[in-house]
Amino acid sequence: MSIELRHVSKRFGGVEAVSDVSFSMKDGELVALLGPSGCGKTTALRMIAGLEMPTAGDIYIRGQRVNDLSVQKRNVGFVFQAYALFKNMSVFHNIAFGLKVKKWKRGAIEERVSELVMLLDLCGLEKRFPHQLSGGQRQRVALARALAPNPTVLLLDEPFAAVDAKIRQELREWLVHLQYDLKLTALFVTHDQEEAMEIADRIVIFSHGRVEQIGTPREVYESPATEFVARFIGVMNVLDVEVRGGVGRAGELEFPAHGHGEGERFRIGFRPYAVSISSDPSALRYRAVVRHTYFLGVMMRVELELPSGQTIRARVTKEDYARLGLADDREVSFQLREYRLLASEGGLLEPEVAVAREMPPMLGEGI
């Protein structure tokens, strides 16, 4: 394993920022630490870098326990959100800084800097100072500086948060290509779900200092381990269901009771893509009115209001939206293709009954 955390915790006074965290990553992997602000992900990254010391637990890099090693001896590259470039140094000298500290020979430094300038498309900018660069260029210089000493692992703390959306997208692509071409092992912190889903091989999801789930982007989206993950990754409809007459009911919607007794409550969740819509109000199981449509590019998110006033969110392609003739205030019908049962305690999903491919017939009727 390139990096491994074993039961790592970190306290700041009476606050436990990271609590009993364990995860590992392989050589050549690009892993994201994802979670809301204050969840402990940056603290975990800083402990790996050696900028913070763990209160408990062990950190390993390439099989070596590094708890007592200084930042310099861990051989990690660190890219900060705010670039942290030296304002009085040119691009060349910013990239070369770490190599000079490690006492590389002048010829080797010039060769390595030239290699990175070419790799990160910084040609012609070597003599410029940070204030003469765009945000994207400054972040590429920061990446080059971090990569210069050939680190064992590259650590990035929300590296694209300080630039606009277009440059952020370009930098994401740069990182993916760099990681692939150089076989980099990279660990980056982000609170942007889309960013993590787009570029990470695996995602470690944090909440309140603990790891909620570790998995590929597809796994955490399609098979969330906790209700927090289900709500945090993408959009999830969550409904409170009560068993009445042997059937779980949430307004007009009905679900199998799954062993729950009369009067008991449970929660179910389903993604917007799991909602099928027909423009014929009587074609599918439930009736609703389109209350609002959100344009998302190739997709459209549609808010459906049921007769009871309950609202659910659906998602259709732009083409299907036009084909069905959908519009705000249009009466439609819908049904659910799948859903997940949320446990009543702890928010955990129950995997043995997690996915229902089709909703059960309504009280004996076909769908």
Short mmCIF file of C-alpha atoms in Angstrom, two decimals:
data_model
loop_
_atom_site.label_atom_id
_atom_site.label_comp_id
_atom_site.label_asym_id
_atom_site.label_seq_id
_atom_site.Cartn_x
_atom_site.Cartn_y
_atom_site.Cartn_z
CA MET A 1 0.00 0.00 0.00
CA SER A 2 1.19 3.51 -0.79
CA ILE A 3 -0.66 5.11 2.14
CA GLU A 4 -2.41 3.50 5.08
CA LEU A 5 -4.13 5.02 8.10
CA ARG A 6 -4.85 2.69 11.03
CA HIS A 7 -7.34 3.91 13.64
CA VAL A 8 -6.10 7.49 13.39
CA SER A 9 -7.63 10.19 15.61
CA LYS A 10 -6.83 13.86 16.13
CA ARG A 11 -8.02 16.09 18.95
CA PHE A 12 -7.73 19.86 19.21
CA GLY A 13 -8.40 20.55 22.88
CA GLY A 14 -11.82 19.10 23.58
CA VAL A 15 -12.75 18.72 19.90
CA GLU A 16 -12.12 15.45 18.08
CA ALA A 17 -11.55 16.52 14.47
CA VAL A 18 -10.75 12.99 13.25
CA SER A 19 -12.08 9.94 15.03
CA ASP A 20 -10.75 6.38 14.53
CA VAL A 21 -10.19 6.72 10.78
CA SER A 22 -8.79 3.80 8.79
CA PHE A 23 -8.28 3.56 5.03
CA SER A 24 -5.55 2.70 2.55
CA MET A 25 -4.67 3.44 -1.06
CA LYS A 26 -2.59 1.62 -3.65
CA ASP A 27 0.28 2.86 -5.78
CA GLY A 28 -0.98 4.75 -8.81
CA GLU A 29 -4.41 5.44 -7.32
CA LEU A 30 -6.20 8.78 -7.35
CA VAL A 31 -8.31 8.97 -4.19
CA ALA A 32 -10.58 11.79 -3.02
CA LEU A 33 -11.35 12.71 0.59
CA LEU A 34 -14.86 14.12 0.29
CA GLY A 35 -17.17 15.72 2.80
CA PRO A 36 -18.72 18.97 4.02
CA SER A 37 -16.68 21.74 5.62
CA GLY A 38 -15.37 20.83 9.06
CA CYS A 39 -15.73 17.05 8.59
CA GLY A 40 -12.04 16.24 9.20
CA LYS A 41 -10.83 15.55 5.67
CA THR A 42 -8.19 18.32 5.57
CA THR A 43 -6.96 17.38 9.04
CA ALA A 44 -6.48 13.80 7.81
CA LEU A 45 -4.52 15.06 4.80
CA ARG A 46 -2.32 17.29 6.96
CA MET A 47 -1.53 14.36 9.25
CA ILE A 48 -0.39 12.31 6.25
CA ALA A 49 1.80 15.22 5.17
CA GLY A 50 3.27 15.60 8.66
CA LEU A 51 1.83 19.08 9.21
CA GLU A 52 -0.26 17.72 12.10
CA MET A 53 0.55 14.87 14.45
CA PRO A 54 -2.12 12.24 15.22
CA THR A 55 -3.40 11.98 18.78
CA ALA A 56 -3.82 8.23 18.30
CA GLY A 57 -3.28 5.65 15.58
CA ASP A 58 -0.60 5.08 12.96
CA ILE A 59 0.16 6.41 9.48
CA TYR A 60 2.17 4.39 6.96
CA ILE A 61 3.69 5.51 3.66
CA ARG A 62 5.05 2.70 1.48
CA GLY A 63 4.91 0.36 4.47
CA GLN A 64 6.93 2.67 6.75
CA ARG A 65 5.35 4.10 9.90
CA VAL A 66 5.83 7.86 9.59
CA ASN A 67 4.24 9.22 12.78
CA ASP A 68 7.60 10.46 14.01
CA LEU A 69 9.04 11.55 10.66
CA SER A 70 9.28 15.23 9.71
CA VAL A 71 7.57 16.65 6.64
CA GLN A 72 10.89 16.66 4.76
CA LYS A 73 11.54 12.98 5.37
CA ARG A 74 8.10 11.76 4.23
CA ASN A 75 8.76 12.49 0.54
CA VAL A 76 5.29 13.85 -0.17
CA GLY A 77 4.32 16.69 -2.46
CA PHE A 78 1.70 19.12 -1.14
CA VAL A 79 -0.47 21.46 -3.21
CA PHE A 80 -2.39 24.08 -1.25
CA GLN A 81 -5.72 25.66 -2.13
CA ALA A 82 -4.22 29.16 -2.16
CA TYR A 83 -1.18 28.16 -4.30
CA ALA A 84 1.34 29.30 -1.61
CA LEU A 85 3.81 30.39 -4.29
CA PHE A 86 6.75 32.59 -3.34
CA LYS A 87 5.78 36.05 -4.60
CA ASN A 88 9.38 37.26 -4.99
CA MET A 89 10.43 34.23 -7.07
CA SER A 90 9.95 33.55 -10.76
CA VAL A 91 8.13 30.50 -12.06
CA PHE A 92 11.47 28.78 -12.61
CA HIS A 93 12.68 29.41 -9.07
CA ASN A 94 9.35 28.48 -7.51
CA ILE A 95 9.49 25.09 -9.21
CA ALA A 96 13.16 24.67 -8.38
CA PHE A 97 12.83 25.62 -4.71
CA GLY A 98 12.41 22.12 -3.29
CA LEU A 99 15.22 20.77 -5.43
CA LYS A 100 17.61 23.42 -4.11
CA VAL A 101 16.61 22.54 -0.55
CA LYS A 102 17.44 18.90 -1.35
CA LYS A 103 20.78 20.12 -2.78
CA TRP A 104 20.27 18.84 -6.31
CA LYS A 105 23.04 19.84 -8.73
CA ARG A 106 22.37 22.86 -10.93
CA GLY A 107 22.26 20.86 -14.16
CA ALA A 108 19.80 18.35 -12.69
CA ILE A 109 17.61 21.18 -11.40
CA GLU A 110 17.49 22.89 -14.80
CA GLU A 111 16.69 19.60 -16.52
CA ARG A 112 13.89 18.73 -14.07
CA VAL A 113 12.33 22.20 -14.19
CA SER A 114 12.42 22.21 -18.00
CA GLU A 115 10.73 18.81 -18.02
CA LEU A 116 7.93 20.02 -15.74
CA VAL A 117 7.50 23.32 -17.60
CA MET A 118 6.92 21.31 -20.77
CA LEU A 119 4.66 18.77 -19.05
CA LEU A 120 2.43 21.42 -17.46
CA ASP A 121 2.32 23.76 -20.47
CA LEU A 122 4.21 26.57 -18.78
CA CYS A 123 6.65 27.22 -21.62
CA GLY A 124 7.56 30.89 -21.97
CA LEU A 125 6.44 31.69 -18.42
CA GLU A 126 9.65 30.70 -16.61
CA LYS A 127 10.71 34.30 -15.88
CA ARG A 128 7.30 35.57 -14.82
CA PHE A 129 6.33 36.17 -11.20
CA PRO A 130 3.12 34.81 -9.62
CA HIS A 131 1.26 38.14 -9.91
CA GLN A 132 1.81 38.01 -13.68
CA LEU A 133 0.03 34.65 -14.04
CA SER A 134 -3.60 33.62 -14.31
CA GLY A 135 -5.18 31.51 -11.58
CA GLY A 136 -4.89 28.36 -13.66
CA GLN A 137 -1.23 29.05 -14.44
CA ARG A 138 -0.44 29.68 -10.76
CA GLN A 139 -2.04 26.38 -9.80
CA ARG A 140 -0.05 24.54 -12.49
CA VAL A 141 3.14 26.11 -11.11
CA ALA A 142 2.14 24.87 -7.65
CA LEU A 143 1.60 21.38 -9.11
CA ALA A 144 4.98 21.51 -10.85
CA ARG A 145 6.73 22.58 -7.63
CA ALA A 146 5.09 19.72 -5.71
CA LEU A 147 6.06 17.19 -8.41
CA ALA A 148 9.63 18.42 -8.82
CA PRO A 149 11.31 16.21 -6.15
CA ASN A 150 9.55 13.05 -7.44
CA PRO A 151 7.40 12.56 -4.33
CA THR A 152 6.07 9.18 -3.25
CA VAL A 153 2.59 10.63 -3.11
CA LEU A 154 1.00 13.90 -4.16
CA LEU A 155 -1.37 15.50 -1.61
CA LEU A 156 -3.78 18.21 -2.76
CA ASP A 157 -5.93 20.30 -0.42
CA GLU A 158 -8.93 21.62 -2.41
CA PRO A 159 -6.49 22.56 -5.19
CA PHE A 160 -9.07 23.95 -7.61
CA ALA A 161 -11.33 25.89 -5.25
CA ALA A 162 -9.70 29.27 -5.90
CA VAL A 163 -10.33 29.37 -9.66
CA ASP A 164 -13.44 29.85 -11.76
CA ALA A 165 -15.54 27.00 -13.16
CA LYS A 166 -13.93 26.85 -16.62
CA ILE A 167 -10.37 26.80 -15.28
CA ARG A 168 -11.41 24.32 -12.58
CA GLN A 169 -12.60 21.92 -15.27
CA GLU A 170 -9.35 22.33 -17.20
CA LEU A 171 -7.29 21.68 -14.07
CA ARG A 172 -9.29 18.55 -13.28
CA GLU A 173 -8.42 17.22 -16.72
CA TRP A 174 -4.76 18.18 -16.20
CA LEU A 175 -4.67 16.22 -12.95
CA VAL A 176 -6.28 13.13 -14.49
CA HIS A 177 -3.85 13.14 -17.43
CA LEU A 178 -0.85 13.75 -15.16
CA GLN A 179 -1.88 10.95 -12.83
CA TYR A 180 -2.32 8.56 -15.76
CA ASP A 181 0.83 9.54 -17.65
CA LEU A 182 3.12 9.64 -14.60
CA LYS A 183 1.42 6.78 -12.69
CA LEU A 184 1.07 9.20 -9.78
CA THR A 185 -0.32 8.23 -6.41
CA ALA A 186 -2.49 11.21 -5.50
CA LEU A 187 -4.80 12.01 -2.59
CA PHE A 188 -6.91 15.14 -2.82
CA VAL A 189 -9.40 16.85 -0.54
CA THR A 190 -12.60 18.35 -1.90
CA HIS A 191 -16.11 19.24 -0.80
CA ASP A 192 -17.28 19.17 -4.43
CA GLN A 193 -19.16 15.92 -5.10
CA GLU A 194 -19.03 16.37 -8.87
CA GLU A 195 -15.27 16.88 -8.77
CA ALA A 196 -14.70 13.73 -6.72
CA MET A 197 -17.06 11.67 -8.88
CA GLU A 198 -15.43 12.87 -12.08
CA ILE A 199 -11.76 12.27 -11.40
CA ALA A 200 -11.25 9.90 -8.43
CA ASP A 201 -10.65 6.15 -8.67
CA ARG A 202 -12.10 5.82 -5.17
CA ILE A 203 -13.75 8.20 -2.74
CA VAL A 204 -13.42 8.30 1.06
CA ILE A 205 -16.48 10.10 2.41
CA PHE A 206 -16.13 11.90 5.76
CA SER A 207 -18.77 13.17 8.18
CA HIS A 208 -18.13 14.55 11.68
CA GLY A 209 -14.57 13.25 11.70
CA ARG A 210 -15.49 9.68 10.74
CA VAL A 211 -15.40 7.70 7.51
CA GLU A 212 -18.94 7.03 6.27
CA GLN A 213 -18.01 4.99 3.19
CA ILE A 214 -15.12 4.10 0.90
CA GLY A 215 -15.81 3.07 -2.69
CA THR A 216 -15.65 3.87 -6.37
CA PRO A 217 -17.76 6.79 -7.61
CA ARG A 218 -20.32 4.32 -8.92
CA GLU A 219 -20.43 2.38 -5.66
CA VAL A 220 -21.02 5.40 -3.43
CA TYR A 221 -23.66 6.76 -5.80
CA GLU A 222 -25.57 3.57 -6.54
CA SER A 223 -24.98 1.74 -3.24
CA PRO A 224 -24.62 4.35 -0.48
CA ALA A 225 -23.73 2.75 2.85
CA THR A 226 -25.45 5.34 5.04
CA GLU A 227 -28.25 7.86 4.75
CA PHE A 228 -25.68 10.64 4.99
CA VAL A 229 -23.92 9.32 1.87
CA ALA A 230 -27.24 8.85 0.08
CA ARG A 231 -28.13 12.50 0.69
CA PHE A 232 -24.64 13.95 0.21
CA ILE A 233 -23.80 12.25 -3.10
CA GLY A 234 -26.16 13.49 -5.77
CA VAL A 235 -29.86 14.02 -5.20
CA MET A 236 -31.92 11.57 -3.15
CA ASN A 237 -35.64 11.59 -2.43
CA VAL A 238 -36.14 10.44 1.17
CA LEU A 239 -39.65 9.60 2.41
CA ASP A 240 -41.02 8.74 5.86
CA VAL A 241 -43.23 5.65 5.56
CA GLU A 242 -45.82 4.35 8.05
CA VAL A 243 -47.33 0.86 7.99
CA ARG A 244 -51.11 1.02 7.77
CA GLY A 245 -53.26 -1.93 6.76
CA GLY A 246 -50.14 -4.04 6.22
CA VAL A 247 -48.73 -1.63 3.63
CA GLY A 248 -46.07 1.06 4.02
CA ARG A 249 -47.58 4.41 3.07
CA ALA A 250 -46.01 7.80 2.39
CA GLY A 251 -48.88 9.96 1.22
CA GLU A 252 -50.20 8.27 -1.90
CA LEU A 253 -47.07 6.13 -2.34
CA GLU A 254 -47.15 2.52 -1.14
CA PHE A 255 -44.29 0.17 -0.30
CA PRO A 256 -43.92 -3.40 1.05
CA ALA A 257 -43.86 -3.39 4.85
CA HIS A 258 -40.60 -5.42 4.89
CA GLY A 259 -41.46 -7.12 8.18
CA HIS A 260 -42.50 -3.92 9.94
CA GLY A 261 -45.58 -4.18 12.13
CA GLU A 262 -48.73 -2.10 12.00
CA GLY A 263 -48.05 1.52 12.93
CA GLU A 264 -44.27 1.18 12.63
CA ARG A 265 -42.29 3.68 10.61
CA PHE A 266 -39.33 3.35 8.26
CA ARG A 267 -37.64 5.48 5.60
CA ILE A 268 -36.99 4.84 1.94
CA GLY A 269 -34.81 6.68 -0.56
CA PHE A 270 -34.68 6.77 -4.35
CA ARG A 271 -32.71 8.70 -6.94
CA PRO A 272 -34.48 10.99 -9.42
CA TYR A 273 -33.47 8.68 -12.29
CA ALA A 274 -35.55 5.90 -10.67
CA VAL A 275 -38.78 7.78 -11.43
CA SER A 276 -40.54 6.89 -14.72
CA ILE A 277 -42.87 9.58 -16.08
CA SER A 278 -45.70 9.39 -18.61
CA SER A 279 -47.52 12.36 -20.14
CA ASP A 280 -50.70 10.26 -19.93
CA PRO A 281 -52.14 10.91 -16.44
CA SER A 282 -53.64 7.41 -16.31
CA ALA A 283 -50.81 5.38 -17.83
CA LEU A 284 -48.72 4.78 -14.71
CA ARG A 285 -49.45 4.10 -11.07
CA TYR A 286 -49.43 7.55 -9.48
CA ARG A 287 -50.69 10.93 -10.63
CA ALA A 288 -48.86 14.25 -10.16
CA VAL A 289 -48.41 17.74 -11.57
CA VAL A 290 -45.11 19.12 -12.85
CA ARG A 291 -44.47 22.09 -10.56
CA HIS A 292 -40.99 23.15 -11.62
CA THR A 293 -38.31 22.13 -14.12
CA TYR A 294 -34.57 22.68 -13.67
CA PHE A 295 -32.39 22.74 -16.79
CA LEU A 296 -29.16 20.79 -16.16
CA GLY A 297 -27.71 20.70 -19.66
CA VAL A 298 -28.37 17.29 -21.20
CA MET A 299 -30.68 16.42 -18.30
CA MET A 300 -33.80 18.02 -16.85
CA ARG A 301 -34.78 17.71 -13.18
CA VAL A 302 -38.51 17.78 -12.67
CA GLU A 303 -40.36 18.45 -9.42
CA LEU A 304 -43.58 16.46 -9.23
CA GLU A 305 -46.32 17.47 -6.80
CA LEU A 306 -48.73 14.73 -5.72
CA PRO A 307 -52.38 15.45 -4.82
CA SER A 308 -51.42 15.34 -1.11
CA GLY A 309 -48.92 18.15 -1.66
CA GLN A 310 -45.93 15.82 -1.34
CA THR A 311 -43.08 16.67 -3.75
CA ILE A 312 -40.60 14.27 -5.34
CA ARG A 313 -37.78 14.93 -7.79
CA ALA A 314 -37.41 13.09 -11.08
CA ARG A 315 -34.81 13.30 -13.85
CA VAL A 316 -35.25 12.87 -17.60
CA THR A 317 -33.13 13.62 -20.63
CA LYS A 318 -33.72 16.81 -22.56
CA GLU A 319 -34.97 14.72 -25.48
CA ASP A 320 -37.45 12.73 -23.36
CA TYR A 321 -38.71 15.94 -21.78
CA ALA A 322 -39.56 17.29 -25.24
CA ARG A 323 -40.91 13.95 -26.51
CA LEU A 324 -43.27 13.64 -23.56
CA GLY A 325 -44.39 17.24 -23.94
CA LEU A 326 -43.61 17.99 -20.30
CA ALA A 327 -44.05 21.50 -18.97
CA ASP A 328 -44.76 23.23 -15.69
CA ASP A 329 -48.35 22.66 -14.51
CA ARG A 330 -48.72 19.64 -16.82
CA GLU A 331 -50.58 16.68 -15.27
CA VAL A 332 -48.63 13.41 -15.57
CA SER A 333 -48.39 9.93 -14.10
CA PHE A 334 -45.33 8.18 -12.70
CA GLN A 335 -43.99 5.09 -10.96
CA LEU A 336 -40.75 4.08 -9.23
CA ARG A 337 -38.37 1.59 -10.79
CA GLU A 338 -36.24 1.10 -7.68
CA TYR A 339 -35.70 2.40 -4.16
CA ARG A 340 -33.57 1.73 -1.10
CA LEU A 341 -34.76 0.99 2.41
CA LEU A 342 -33.16 3.17 5.09
CA ALA A 343 -32.84 1.64 8.55
CA SER A 344 -34.65 3.50 11.29
CA GLU A 345 -31.58 3.59 13.56
CA GLY A 346 -28.19 4.97 12.69
CA GLY A 347 -29.15 5.84 9.14
CA LEU A 348 -27.65 2.63 7.74
CA LEU A 349 -29.02 1.11 4.59
CA GLU A 350 -30.11 -2.51 4.93
CA PRO A 351 -28.34 -4.30 2.07
CA GLU A 352 -30.50 -7.43 2.04
CA VAL A 353 -33.52 -5.37 1.02
CA ALA A 354 -31.70 -2.36 -0.35
CA VAL A 355 -32.96 -2.36 -3.93
CA ALA A 356 -36.38 -3.20 -5.31
CA ARG A 357 -36.25 -3.41 -9.11
CA GLU A 358 -39.98 -2.87 -9.41
CA MET A 359 -42.56 -1.47 -7.09
CA PRO A 360 -45.11 -4.02 -5.86
CA PRO A 361 -48.56 -3.96 -7.48
CA MET A 362 -50.97 -1.61 -5.74
CA LEU A 363 -53.14 -3.78 -3.52
CA GLY A 364 -53.23 -6.62 -6.04
CA GLU A 365 -53.45 -4.55 -9.22
CA GLY A 366 -50.86 -4.67 -11.98
CA ILE A 367 -48.64 -1.71 -12.75
#
